[in-house]
């Protein structure tokens, strides 16, 4: 029997919300539009010159204190997790989210306003296969006080435990199989929460400027202030929703059982990075060596990328280079102690970045990418025979034929090198 193909999904009509941001205090209108096929989830700041866009990807995370903020350069979008939790619950793959301010509104502090307007907008199927990340081997992760144990599952389940020294919280645990129906009935209405004794300190750090008892569950030392709980365990339900929203930054649907103890935004983002790097990925674009050779001009012995695992035009590329003892440079670098030259690690990143530029060009065989400068180059650890070098390259800016990119190279999930690269597409 052939497996039924599941299409990509976007919304059928636009949705809109407006209100005050929890941390910035800025009034912002959010307009959510159907996305183009294979676009992914993209935020656009319409209030800034050039209407800059930021993809909802873990590589774009800028801050995790009390919220998750994404961005690059002068463009930042704060507190994206509530909106993205609703996106994940509805299995939406492609959206354009326009904001005329720095932060989606907090509204009542729950996920429900976003879930409700997206559900009401309806679903439209796209051509193409959804990008999905399937955890195939169990792993554990510790980030600060947060710990996560992740195991394979055909679907997404969040088992969450929190613990606070407060009479209304104490230790709370819950487990939810994430579907639209489960989210709607058991998680969507759970609100963010905070404590009265933290308010002044947070505001002194530029946070919580838009917070009030209308937008959060506020706790004194003994009781809830100005509202009533929607569930006795509303606190752990909200933390589970936060995990879901942060995991949207993986960049696709997730199949895994996530057991989280004392989760945090910092820990959730670290978990998203781990899943993005280690889970089995399906959907999206993959290019084998034959396609690579059609695009870039390099030939043996200077092919430094064997396969493209992910390619989002003008946004991001992930390439791999299998490093073997047969590489000719090992004969002299160094005899009896083979180490991949650092300049060739950068070259591998550069070739992956070149694919990001060249794959969209007409007649790429008549073009060549010249690198103009390298900045902030760092080498973290040696690359040895038998390693698989994974280069993740993000496009920072693209004007005319000139592009600025940031590349990070990994081996077994550990950073081995990083660099910012300026390149230009030229005629041969």
mmCIF file with all atom_site columns, C-alpha atoms in Angstrom, residues 145-352:
data_model
loop_
_atom_site.group_PDB
_atom_site.id
_atom_site.type_symbol
_atom_site.label_atom_id
_atom_site.label_alt_id
_atom_site.label_comp_id
_atom_site.label_asym_id
_atom_site.label_entity_id
_atom_site.label_seq_id
_atom_site.pdbx_PDB_ins_code
_atom_site.Cartn_x
_atom_site.Cartn_y
_atom_site.Cartn_z
_atom_site.occupancy
_atom_site.B_iso_or_equiv
_atom_site.pdbx_formal_charge
_atom_site.auth_seq_id
_atom_site.auth_comp_id
_atom_site.auth_asym_id
_atom_site.auth_atom_id
_atom_site.pdbx_PDB_model_num
ATOM 1   C CA . UNK A 1 145 ? 18.329 24.208 35.375  1.00 0.00 ? 145 UNK A CA 1
ATOM 2   C CA . UNK A 1 146 ? 16.309 22.780 32.477  1.00 0.00 ? 146 UNK A CA 1
ATOM 3   C CA . UNK A 1 147 ? 16.622 19.127 31.475  1.00 0.00 ? 147 UNK A CA 1
ATOM 4   C CA . UNK A 1 148 ? 15.081 17.338 28.503  1.00 0.00 ? 148 UNK A CA 1
ATOM 5   C CA . UNK A 1 149 ? 14.839 13.682 27.544  1.00 0.00 ? 149 UNK A CA 1
ATOM 6   C CA . UNK A 1 150 ? 13.698 13.098 23.964  1.00 0.00 ? 150 UNK A CA 1
ATOM 7   C CA . UNK A 1 151 ? 12.702 9.789  22.397  1.00 0.00 ? 151 UNK A CA 1
ATOM 8   C CA . UNK A 1 152 ? 11.144 8.605  19.117  1.00 0.00 ? 152 UNK A CA 1
ATOM 9   C CA . UNK A 1 153 ? 7.371  8.852  18.685  1.00 0.00 ? 153 UNK A CA 1
ATOM 10  C CA . UNK A 1 154 ? 5.057  8.928  15.677  1.00 0.00 ? 154 UNK A CA 1
ATOM 11  C CA . UNK A 1 155 ? 3.652  12.331 16.568  1.00 0.00 ? 155 UNK A CA 1
ATOM 12  C CA . UNK A 1 156 ? 4.547  15.027 19.079  1.00 0.00 ? 156 UNK A CA 1
ATOM 13  C CA . UNK A 1 157 ? 3.996  14.559 22.807  1.00 0.00 ? 157 UNK A CA 1
ATOM 14  C CA . UNK A 1 158 ? 5.034  17.047 25.468  1.00 0.00 ? 158 UNK A CA 1
ATOM 15  C CA . UNK A 1 159 ? 5.455  15.811 29.029  1.00 0.00 ? 159 UNK A CA 1
ATOM 16  C CA . UNK A 1 160 ? 6.281  18.778 31.218  1.00 0.00 ? 160 UNK A CA 1
ATOM 17  C CA . UNK A 1 161 ? 7.191  19.212 34.880  1.00 0.00 ? 161 UNK A CA 1
ATOM 18  C CA . UNK A 1 162 ? 7.676  22.529 36.662  1.00 0.00 ? 162 UNK A CA 1
ATOM 19  C CA . UNK A 1 163 ? 8.498  23.343 40.261  1.00 0.00 ? 163 UNK A CA 1
ATOM 20  C CA . UNK A 1 164 ? 8.186  26.646 42.128  1.00 0.00 ? 164 UNK A CA 1
ATOM 21  C CA . UNK A 1 165 ? 8.294  27.367 45.828  1.00 0.00 ? 165 UNK A CA 1
ATOM 22  C CA . UNK A 1 166 ? 4.827  28.892 45.824  1.00 0.00 ? 166 UNK A CA 1
ATOM 23  C CA . UNK A 1 167 ? 1.690  27.490 47.501  1.00 0.00 ? 167 UNK A CA 1
ATOM 24  C CA . UNK A 1 168 ? -0.358 27.657 44.279  1.00 0.00 ? 168 UNK A CA 1
ATOM 25  C CA . UNK A 1 169 ? 2.267  26.019 42.077  1.00 0.00 ? 169 UNK A CA 1
ATOM 26  C CA . UNK A 1 170 ? 4.579  23.619 43.885  1.00 0.00 ? 170 UNK A CA 1
ATOM 27  C CA . UNK A 1 171 ? 5.338  20.707 41.570  1.00 0.00 ? 171 UNK A CA 1
ATOM 28  C CA . UNK A 1 172 ? 3.061  20.274 38.533  1.00 0.00 ? 172 UNK A CA 1
ATOM 29  C CA . UNK A 1 173 ? 3.275  17.681 35.754  1.00 0.00 ? 173 UNK A CA 1
ATOM 30  C CA . UNK A 1 174 ? 1.233  17.140 32.611  1.00 0.00 ? 174 UNK A CA 1
ATOM 31  C CA . UNK A 1 175 ? 1.467  15.241 29.334  1.00 0.00 ? 175 UNK A CA 1
ATOM 32  C CA . UNK A 1 176 ? -0.229 16.131 26.050  1.00 0.00 ? 176 UNK A CA 1
ATOM 33  C CA . UNK A 1 177 ? -0.271 14.618 22.564  1.00 0.00 ? 177 UNK A CA 1
ATOM 34  C CA . UNK A 1 178 ? -0.217 17.715 20.396  1.00 0.00 ? 178 UNK A CA 1
ATOM 35  C CA . UNK A 1 179 ? -3.147 17.965 18.001  1.00 0.00 ? 179 UNK A CA 1
ATOM 36  C CA . UNK A 1 180 ? -5.346 20.929 17.162  1.00 0.00 ? 180 UNK A CA 1
ATOM 37  C CA . UNK A 1 181 ? -8.146 19.500 19.298  1.00 0.00 ? 181 UNK A CA 1
ATOM 38  C CA . UNK A 1 182 ? -5.905 18.827 22.297  1.00 0.00 ? 182 UNK A CA 1
ATOM 39  C CA . UNK A 1 183 ? -4.327 22.250 22.074  1.00 0.00 ? 183 UNK A CA 1
ATOM 40  C CA . UNK A 1 184 ? -7.693 23.979 21.730  1.00 0.00 ? 184 UNK A CA 1
ATOM 41  C CA . UNK A 1 185 ? -9.204 22.221 24.751  1.00 0.00 ? 185 UNK A CA 1
ATOM 42  C CA . UNK A 1 186 ? -6.275 21.776 27.128  1.00 0.00 ? 186 UNK A CA 1
ATOM 43  C CA . UNK A 1 187 ? -3.475 24.264 26.422  1.00 0.00 ? 187 UNK A CA 1
ATOM 44  C CA . UNK A 1 188 ? -4.584 27.266 24.360  1.00 0.00 ? 188 UNK A CA 1
ATOM 45  C CA . UNK A 1 189 ? -6.230 29.197 27.218  1.00 0.00 ? 189 UNK A CA 1
ATOM 46  C CA . UNK A 1 190 ? -3.338 28.766 29.671  1.00 0.00 ? 190 UNK A CA 1
ATOM 47  C CA . UNK A 1 191 ? -1.829 32.181 30.434  1.00 0.00 ? 191 UNK A CA 1
ATOM 48  C CA . UNK A 1 192 ? 1.683  33.343 31.100  1.00 0.00 ? 192 UNK A CA 1
ATOM 49  C CA . UNK A 1 193 ? 2.431  34.076 34.742  1.00 0.00 ? 193 UNK A CA 1
ATOM 50  C CA . UNK A 1 194 ? 4.763  36.076 36.954  1.00 0.00 ? 194 UNK A CA 1
ATOM 51  C CA . UNK A 1 195 ? 5.331  37.261 40.492  1.00 0.00 ? 195 UNK A CA 1
ATOM 52  C CA . UNK A 1 196 ? 4.777  40.693 42.022  1.00 0.00 ? 196 UNK A CA 1
ATOM 53  C CA . UNK A 1 197 ? 8.218  40.711 43.641  1.00 0.00 ? 197 UNK A CA 1
ATOM 54  C CA . UNK A 1 198 ? 9.893  40.423 40.196  1.00 0.00 ? 198 UNK A CA 1
ATOM 55  C CA . UNK A 1 199 ? 8.187  43.341 38.465  1.00 0.00 ? 199 UNK A CA 1
ATOM 56  C CA . UNK A 1 200 ? 10.568 46.183 39.355  1.00 0.00 ? 200 UNK A CA 1
ATOM 57  C CA . UNK A 1 201 ? 13.701 44.180 38.581  1.00 0.00 ? 201 UNK A CA 1
ATOM 58  C CA . UNK A 1 202 ? 12.364 43.082 35.187  1.00 0.00 ? 202 UNK A CA 1
ATOM 59  C CA . UNK A 1 203 ? 11.278 46.593 34.226  1.00 0.00 ? 203 UNK A CA 1
ATOM 60  C CA . UNK A 1 204 ? 14.709 47.924 35.167  1.00 0.00 ? 204 UNK A CA 1
ATOM 61  C CA . UNK A 1 205 ? 16.100 45.539 32.521  1.00 0.00 ? 205 UNK A CA 1
ATOM 62  C CA . UNK A 1 206 ? 13.714 46.833 29.862  1.00 0.00 ? 206 UNK A CA 1
ATOM 63  C CA . UNK A 1 207 ? 11.210 43.984 30.176  1.00 0.00 ? 207 UNK A CA 1
ATOM 64  C CA . UNK A 1 208 ? 7.542  43.705 31.186  1.00 0.00 ? 208 UNK A CA 1
ATOM 65  C CA . UNK A 1 209 ? 6.704  47.250 30.056  1.00 0.00 ? 209 UNK A CA 1
ATOM 66  C CA . UNK A 1 210 ? 3.275  46.122 28.839  1.00 0.00 ? 210 UNK A CA 1
ATOM 67  C CA . UNK A 1 211 ? 2.432  43.644 31.589  1.00 0.00 ? 211 UNK A CA 1
ATOM 68  C CA . UNK A 1 212 ? -0.746 43.831 33.673  1.00 0.00 ? 212 UNK A CA 1
ATOM 69  C CA . UNK A 1 213 ? -3.201 41.581 35.472  1.00 0.00 ? 213 UNK A CA 1
ATOM 70  C CA . UNK A 1 214 ? -5.251 41.602 32.241  1.00 0.00 ? 214 UNK A CA 1
ATOM 71  C CA . UNK A 1 215 ? -2.428 39.935 30.312  1.00 0.00 ? 215 UNK A CA 1
ATOM 72  C CA . UNK A 1 216 ? -0.987 37.436 32.803  1.00 0.00 ? 216 UNK A CA 1
ATOM 73  C CA . UNK A 1 217 ? -1.597 35.473 35.964  1.00 0.00 ? 217 UNK A CA 1
ATOM 74  C CA . UNK A 1 218 ? 0.121  37.616 38.599  1.00 0.00 ? 218 UNK A CA 1
ATOM 75  C CA . UNK A 1 219 ? 1.022  35.979 41.897  1.00 0.00 ? 219 UNK A CA 1
ATOM 76  C CA . UNK A 1 220 ? 1.688  37.574 45.255  1.00 0.00 ? 220 UNK A CA 1
ATOM 77  C CA . UNK A 1 221 ? 3.437  35.513 47.921  1.00 0.00 ? 221 UNK A CA 1
ATOM 78  C CA . UNK A 1 222 ? 0.205  33.662 48.703  1.00 0.00 ? 222 UNK A CA 1
ATOM 79  C CA . UNK A 1 223 ? -2.450 34.227 46.035  1.00 0.00 ? 223 UNK A CA 1
ATOM 80  C CA . UNK A 1 224 ? -3.457 35.203 42.514  1.00 0.00 ? 224 UNK A CA 1
ATOM 81  C CA . UNK A 1 225 ? -3.926 38.949 42.042  1.00 0.00 ? 225 UNK A CA 1
ATOM 82  C CA . UNK A 1 226 ? -6.867 40.330 40.061  1.00 0.00 ? 226 UNK A CA 1
ATOM 83  C CA . UNK A 1 227 ? -8.034 37.135 38.325  1.00 0.00 ? 227 UNK A CA 1
ATOM 84  C CA . UNK A 1 228 ? -8.837 33.469 38.880  1.00 0.00 ? 228 UNK A CA 1
ATOM 85  C CA . UNK A 1 229 ? -7.070 30.404 37.535  1.00 0.00 ? 229 UNK A CA 1
ATOM 86  C CA . UNK A 1 230 ? -8.548 28.641 34.516  1.00 0.00 ? 230 UNK A CA 1
ATOM 87  C CA . UNK A 1 231 ? -7.130 25.338 35.778  1.00 0.00 ? 231 UNK A CA 1
ATOM 88  C CA . UNK A 1 232 ? -5.314 24.563 39.046  1.00 0.00 ? 232 UNK A CA 1
ATOM 89  C CA . UNK A 1 233 ? -2.357 23.503 36.895  1.00 0.00 ? 233 UNK A CA 1
ATOM 90  C CA . UNK A 1 234 ? -2.601 26.406 34.441  1.00 0.00 ? 234 UNK A CA 1
ATOM 91  C CA . UNK A 1 235 ? 1.078  27.110 35.077  1.00 0.00 ? 235 UNK A CA 1
ATOM 92  C CA . UNK A 1 236 ? 2.446  23.846 33.678  1.00 0.00 ? 236 UNK A CA 1
ATOM 93  C CA . UNK A 1 237 ? -0.013 23.994 30.785  1.00 0.00 ? 237 UNK A CA 1
ATOM 94  C CA . UNK A 1 238 ? 1.381  27.363 29.777  1.00 0.00 ? 238 UNK A CA 1
ATOM 95  C CA . UNK A 1 239 ? 4.955  26.105 30.023  1.00 0.00 ? 239 UNK A CA 1
ATOM 96  C CA . UNK A 1 240 ? 4.063  23.217 27.705  1.00 0.00 ? 240 UNK A CA 1
ATOM 97  C CA . UNK A 1 241 ? 2.669  25.728 25.214  1.00 0.00 ? 241 UNK A CA 1
ATOM 98  C CA . UNK A 1 242 ? 5.860  27.771 25.453  1.00 0.00 ? 242 UNK A CA 1
ATOM 99  C CA . UNK A 1 243 ? 7.885  24.666 24.607  1.00 0.00 ? 243 UNK A CA 1
ATOM 100 C CA . UNK A 1 244 ? 5.688  24.085 21.560  1.00 0.00 ? 244 UNK A CA 1
ATOM 101 C CA . UNK A 1 245 ? 6.142  27.662 20.371  1.00 0.00 ? 245 UNK A CA 1
ATOM 102 C CA . UNK A 1 246 ? 9.907  27.584 20.816  1.00 0.00 ? 246 UNK A CA 1
ATOM 103 C CA . UNK A 1 247 ? 10.137 24.245 18.997  1.00 0.00 ? 247 UNK A CA 1
ATOM 104 C CA . UNK A 1 248 ? 8.513  25.886 15.969  1.00 0.00 ? 248 UNK A CA 1
ATOM 105 C CA . UNK A 1 249 ? 11.953 27.417 15.421  1.00 0.00 ? 249 UNK A CA 1
ATOM 106 C CA . UNK A 1 250 ? 13.223 23.994 14.329  1.00 0.00 ? 250 UNK A CA 1
ATOM 107 C CA . UNK A 1 251 ? 11.590 24.887 11.014  1.00 0.00 ? 251 UNK A CA 1
ATOM 108 C CA . UNK A 1 252 ? 9.090  22.086 10.483  1.00 0.00 ? 252 UNK A CA 1
ATOM 109 C CA . UNK A 1 253 ? 6.808  19.530 12.065  1.00 0.00 ? 253 UNK A CA 1
ATOM 110 C CA . UNK A 1 254 ? 8.346  17.376 14.798  1.00 0.00 ? 254 UNK A CA 1
ATOM 111 C CA . UNK A 1 255 ? 7.904  13.713 15.645  1.00 0.00 ? 255 UNK A CA 1
ATOM 112 C CA . UNK A 1 256 ? 9.202  13.058 19.143  1.00 0.00 ? 256 UNK A CA 1
ATOM 113 C CA . UNK A 1 257 ? 8.282  12.598 22.785  1.00 0.00 ? 257 UNK A CA 1
ATOM 114 C CA . UNK A 1 258 ? 9.790  15.505 24.712  1.00 0.00 ? 258 UNK A CA 1
ATOM 115 C CA . UNK A 1 259 ? 10.029 15.102 28.488  1.00 0.00 ? 259 UNK A CA 1
ATOM 116 C CA . UNK A 1 260 ? 10.921 18.482 29.955  1.00 0.00 ? 260 UNK A CA 1
ATOM 117 C CA . UNK A 1 261 ? 11.791 19.191 33.569  1.00 0.00 ? 261 UNK A CA 1
ATOM 118 C CA . UNK A 1 262 ? 11.922 22.849 34.649  1.00 0.00 ? 262 UNK A CA 1
ATOM 119 C CA . UNK A 1 263 ? 11.926 24.089 31.037  1.00 0.00 ? 263 UNK A CA 1
ATOM 120 C CA . UNK A 1 264 ? 13.048 27.589 30.085  1.00 0.00 ? 264 UNK A CA 1
ATOM 121 C CA . UNK A 1 265 ? 13.163 29.557 26.853  1.00 0.00 ? 265 UNK A CA 1
ATOM 122 C CA . UNK A 1 266 ? 16.934 29.162 26.844  1.00 0.00 ? 266 UNK A CA 1
ATOM 123 C CA . UNK A 1 267 ? 16.575 25.402 27.264  1.00 0.00 ? 267 UNK A CA 1
ATOM 124 C CA . UNK A 1 268 ? 13.770 25.155 24.706  1.00 0.00 ? 268 UNK A CA 1
ATOM 125 C CA . UNK A 1 269 ? 15.896 26.945 22.113  1.00 0.00 ? 269 UNK A CA 1
ATOM 126 C CA . UNK A 1 270 ? 18.868 24.673 22.844  1.00 0.00 ? 270 UNK A CA 1
ATOM 127 C CA . UNK A 1 271 ? 16.523 21.711 22.353  1.00 0.00 ? 271 UNK A CA 1
ATOM 128 C CA . UNK A 1 272 ? 15.286 23.153 19.056  1.00 0.00 ? 272 UNK A CA 1
ATOM 129 C CA . UNK A 1 273 ? 18.897 23.449 17.874  1.00 0.00 ? 273 UNK A CA 1
ATOM 130 C CA . UNK A 1 274 ? 19.612 19.855 18.837  1.00 0.00 ? 274 UNK A CA 1
ATOM 131 C CA . UNK A 1 275 ? 16.541 18.514 17.025  1.00 0.00 ? 275 UNK A CA 1
ATOM 132 C CA . UNK A 1 276 ? 17.311 20.583 13.925  1.00 0.00 ? 276 UNK A CA 1
ATOM 133 C CA . UNK A 1 277 ? 20.827 19.143 13.761  1.00 0.00 ? 277 UNK A CA 1
ATOM 134 C CA . UNK A 1 278 ? 20.252 15.518 14.724  1.00 0.00 ? 278 UNK A CA 1
ATOM 135 C CA . UNK A 1 279 ? 16.715 14.475 13.754  1.00 0.00 ? 279 UNK A CA 1
ATOM 136 C CA . UNK A 1 280 ? 15.962 12.736 10.469  1.00 0.00 ? 280 UNK A CA 1
ATOM 137 C CA . UNK A 1 281 ? 14.715 15.418 8.106   1.00 0.00 ? 281 UNK A CA 1
ATOM 138 C CA . UNK A 1 282 ? 12.177 14.878 5.337   1.00 0.00 ? 282 UNK A CA 1
ATOM 139 C CA . UNK A 1 283 ? 10.677 17.377 2.938   1.00 0.00 ? 283 UNK A CA 1
ATOM 140 C CA . UNK A 1 284 ? 12.369 20.504 1.661   1.00 0.00 ? 284 UNK A CA 1
ATOM 141 C CA . UNK A 1 285 ? 15.081 20.543 -1.012  1.00 0.00 ? 285 UNK A CA 1
ATOM 142 C CA . UNK A 1 286 ? 18.040 18.163 -1.172  1.00 0.00 ? 286 UNK A CA 1
ATOM 143 C CA . UNK A 1 287 ? 20.813 18.325 -3.773  1.00 0.00 ? 287 UNK A CA 1
ATOM 144 C CA . UNK A 1 288 ? 23.204 15.463 -4.521  1.00 0.00 ? 288 UNK A CA 1
ATOM 145 C CA . UNK A 1 289 ? 26.743 15.783 -5.872  1.00 0.00 ? 289 UNK A CA 1
ATOM 146 C CA . UNK A 1 290 ? 25.580 15.619 -9.487  1.00 0.00 ? 290 UNK A CA 1
ATOM 147 C CA . UNK A 1 291 ? 23.375 18.686 -9.032  1.00 0.00 ? 291 UNK A CA 1
ATOM 148 C CA . UNK A 1 292 ? 26.140 20.449 -7.089  1.00 0.00 ? 292 UNK A CA 1
ATOM 149 C CA . UNK A 1 293 ? 28.572 19.910 -9.971  1.00 0.00 ? 293 UNK A CA 1
ATOM 150 C CA . UNK A 1 294 ? 26.043 21.470 -12.347 1.00 0.00 ? 294 UNK A CA 1
ATOM 151 C CA . UNK A 1 295 ? 25.982 24.637 -10.254 1.00 0.00 ? 295 UNK A CA 1
ATOM 152 C CA . UNK A 1 296 ? 29.443 25.367 -8.855  1.00 0.00 ? 296 UNK A CA 1
ATOM 153 C CA . UNK A 1 297 ? 32.620 25.482 -10.994 1.00 0.00 ? 297 UNK A CA 1
ATOM 154 C CA . UNK A 1 298 ? 34.893 23.570 -8.592  1.00 0.00 ? 298 UNK A CA 1
ATOM 155 C CA . UNK A 1 299 ? 36.305 20.146 -9.467  1.00 0.00 ? 299 UNK A CA 1
ATOM 156 C CA . UNK A 1 300 ? 38.581 17.558 -7.851  1.00 0.00 ? 300 UNK A CA 1
ATOM 157 C CA . UNK A 1 301 ? 40.509 17.996 -5.651  1.00 0.00 ? 301 UNK A CA 1
ATOM 158 C CA . UNK A 1 302 ? 38.690 21.137 -4.594  1.00 0.00 ? 302 UNK A CA 1
ATOM 159 C CA . UNK A 1 303 ? 35.091 19.962 -4.162  1.00 0.00 ? 303 UNK A CA 1
ATOM 160 C CA . UNK A 1 304 ? 34.445 20.685 -0.477  1.00 0.00 ? 304 UNK A CA 1
ATOM 161 C CA . UNK A 1 305 ? 30.730 19.932 -0.288  1.00 0.00 ? 305 UNK A CA 1
ATOM 162 C CA . UNK A 1 306 ? 29.284 16.480 -1.049  1.00 0.00 ? 306 UNK A CA 1
ATOM 163 C CA . UNK A 1 307 ? 25.572 17.022 -0.464  1.00 0.00 ? 307 UNK A CA 1
ATOM 164 C CA . UNK A 1 308 ? 23.097 19.800 0.264   1.00 0.00 ? 308 UNK A CA 1
ATOM 165 C CA . UNK A 1 309 ? 20.680 18.711 3.005   1.00 0.00 ? 309 UNK A CA 1
ATOM 166 C CA . UNK A 1 310 ? 18.581 21.882 3.173   1.00 0.00 ? 310 UNK A CA 1
ATOM 167 C CA . UNK A 1 311 ? 18.216 24.787 0.779   1.00 0.00 ? 311 UNK A CA 1
ATOM 168 C CA . UNK A 1 312 ? 15.936 27.776 1.302   1.00 0.00 ? 312 UNK A CA 1
ATOM 169 C CA . UNK A 1 313 ? 16.663 30.187 -1.566  1.00 0.00 ? 313 UNK A CA 1
ATOM 170 C CA . UNK A 1 314 ? 18.183 33.478 -0.418  1.00 0.00 ? 314 UNK A CA 1
ATOM 171 C CA . UNK A 1 315 ? 17.817 32.389 3.207   1.00 0.00 ? 315 UNK A CA 1
ATOM 172 C CA . UNK A 1 316 ? 19.710 29.316 4.356   1.00 0.00 ? 316 UNK A CA 1
ATOM 173 C CA . UNK A 1 317 ? 21.660 26.281 3.209   1.00 0.00 ? 317 UNK A CA 1
ATOM 174 C CA . UNK A 1 318 ? 23.049 23.230 4.991   1.00 0.00 ? 318 UNK A CA 1
ATOM 175 C CA . UNK A 1 319 ? 25.778 21.201 3.299   1.00 0.00 ? 319 UNK A CA 1
ATOM 176 C CA . UNK A 1 320 ? 27.959 18.285 4.341   1.00 0.00 ? 320 UNK A CA 1
ATOM 177 C CA . UNK A 1 321 ? 31.507 17.291 3.504   1.00 0.00 ? 321 UNK A CA 1
ATOM 178 C CA . UNK A 1 322 ? 32.631 13.765 4.345   1.00 0.00 ? 322 UNK A CA 1
ATOM 179 C CA . UNK A 1 323 ? 36.248 14.073 5.442   1.00 0.00 ? 323 UNK A CA 1
ATOM 180 C CA . UNK A 1 324 ? 38.247 10.906 4.673   1.00 0.00 ? 324 UNK A CA 1
ATOM 181 C CA . UNK A 1 325 ? 41.903 9.955  5.024   1.00 0.00 ? 325 UNK A CA 1
ATOM 182 C CA . UNK A 1 326 ? 42.044 9.877  1.200   1.00 0.00 ? 326 UNK A CA 1
ATOM 183 C CA . UNK A 1 327 ? 41.917 13.687 1.025   1.00 0.00 ? 327 UNK A CA 1
ATOM 184 C CA . UNK A 1 328 ? 45.134 14.793 -0.734  1.00 0.00 ? 328 UNK A CA 1
ATOM 185 C CA . UNK A 1 329 ? 45.817 17.601 1.729   1.00 0.00 ? 329 UNK A CA 1
ATOM 186 C CA . UNK A 1 330 ? 46.353 15.112 4.556   1.00 0.00 ? 330 UNK A CA 1
ATOM 187 C CA . UNK A 1 331 ? 49.631 14.023 2.953   1.00 0.00 ? 331 UNK A CA 1
ATOM 188 C CA . UNK A 1 332 ? 51.245 17.263 4.028   1.00 0.00 ? 332 UNK A CA 1
ATOM 189 C CA . UNK A 1 333 ? 48.917 18.584 6.771   1.00 0.00 ? 333 UNK A CA 1
ATOM 190 C CA . UNK A 1 334 ? 50.408 16.975 8.787   1.00 0.00 ? 334 UNK A CA 1
ATOM 191 C CA . UNK A 1 335 ? 52.423 13.775 8.167   1.00 0.00 ? 335 UNK A CA 1
ATOM 192 C CA . UNK A 1 336 ? 51.533 11.374 10.965  1.00 0.00 ? 336 UNK A CA 1
ATOM 193 C CA . UNK A 1 337 ? 49.009 13.825 12.438  1.00 0.00 ? 337 UNK A CA 1
ATOM 194 C CA . UNK A 1 338 ? 46.305 14.528 9.802   1.00 0.00 ? 338 UNK A CA 1
ATOM 195 C CA . UNK A 1 339 ? 44.250 17.679 10.463  1.00 0.00 ? 339 UNK A CA 1
ATOM 196 C CA . UNK A 1 340 ? 41.955 19.406 7.956   1.00 0.00 ? 340 UNK A CA 1
ATOM 197 C CA . UNK A 1 341 ? 43.364 22.879 7.182   1.00 0.00 ? 341 UNK A CA 1
ATOM 198 C CA . UNK A 1 342 ? 41.268 25.663 8.643   1.00 0.00 ? 342 UNK A CA 1
ATOM 199 C CA . UNK A 1 343 ? 41.143 27.489 5.317   1.00 0.00 ? 343 UNK A CA 1
ATOM 200 C CA . UNK A 1 344 ? 39.492 24.425 3.755   1.00 0.00 ? 344 UNK A CA 1
ATOM 201 C CA . UNK A 1 345 ? 36.877 24.322 6.508   1.00 0.00 ? 345 UNK A CA 1
ATOM 202 C CA . UNK A 1 346 ? 36.037 27.906 5.551   1.00 0.00 ? 346 UNK A CA 1
ATOM 203 C CA . UNK A 1 347 ? 36.121 26.894 1.869   1.00 0.00 ? 347 UNK A CA 1
ATOM 204 C CA . UNK A 1 348 ? 33.552 24.172 2.576   1.00 0.00 ? 348 UNK A CA 1
ATOM 205 C CA . UNK A 1 349 ? 31.265 26.755 4.180   1.00 0.00 ? 349 UNK A CA 1
ATOM 206 C CA . UNK A 1 350 ? 31.905 29.104 1.269   1.00 0.00 ? 350 UNK A CA 1
ATOM 207 C CA . UNK A 1 351 ? 30.973 26.485 -1.332  1.00 0.00 ? 351 UNK A CA 1
ATOM 208 C CA . UNK A 1 352 ? 27.744 25.739 0.528   1.00 0.00 ? 352 UNK A CA 1
#
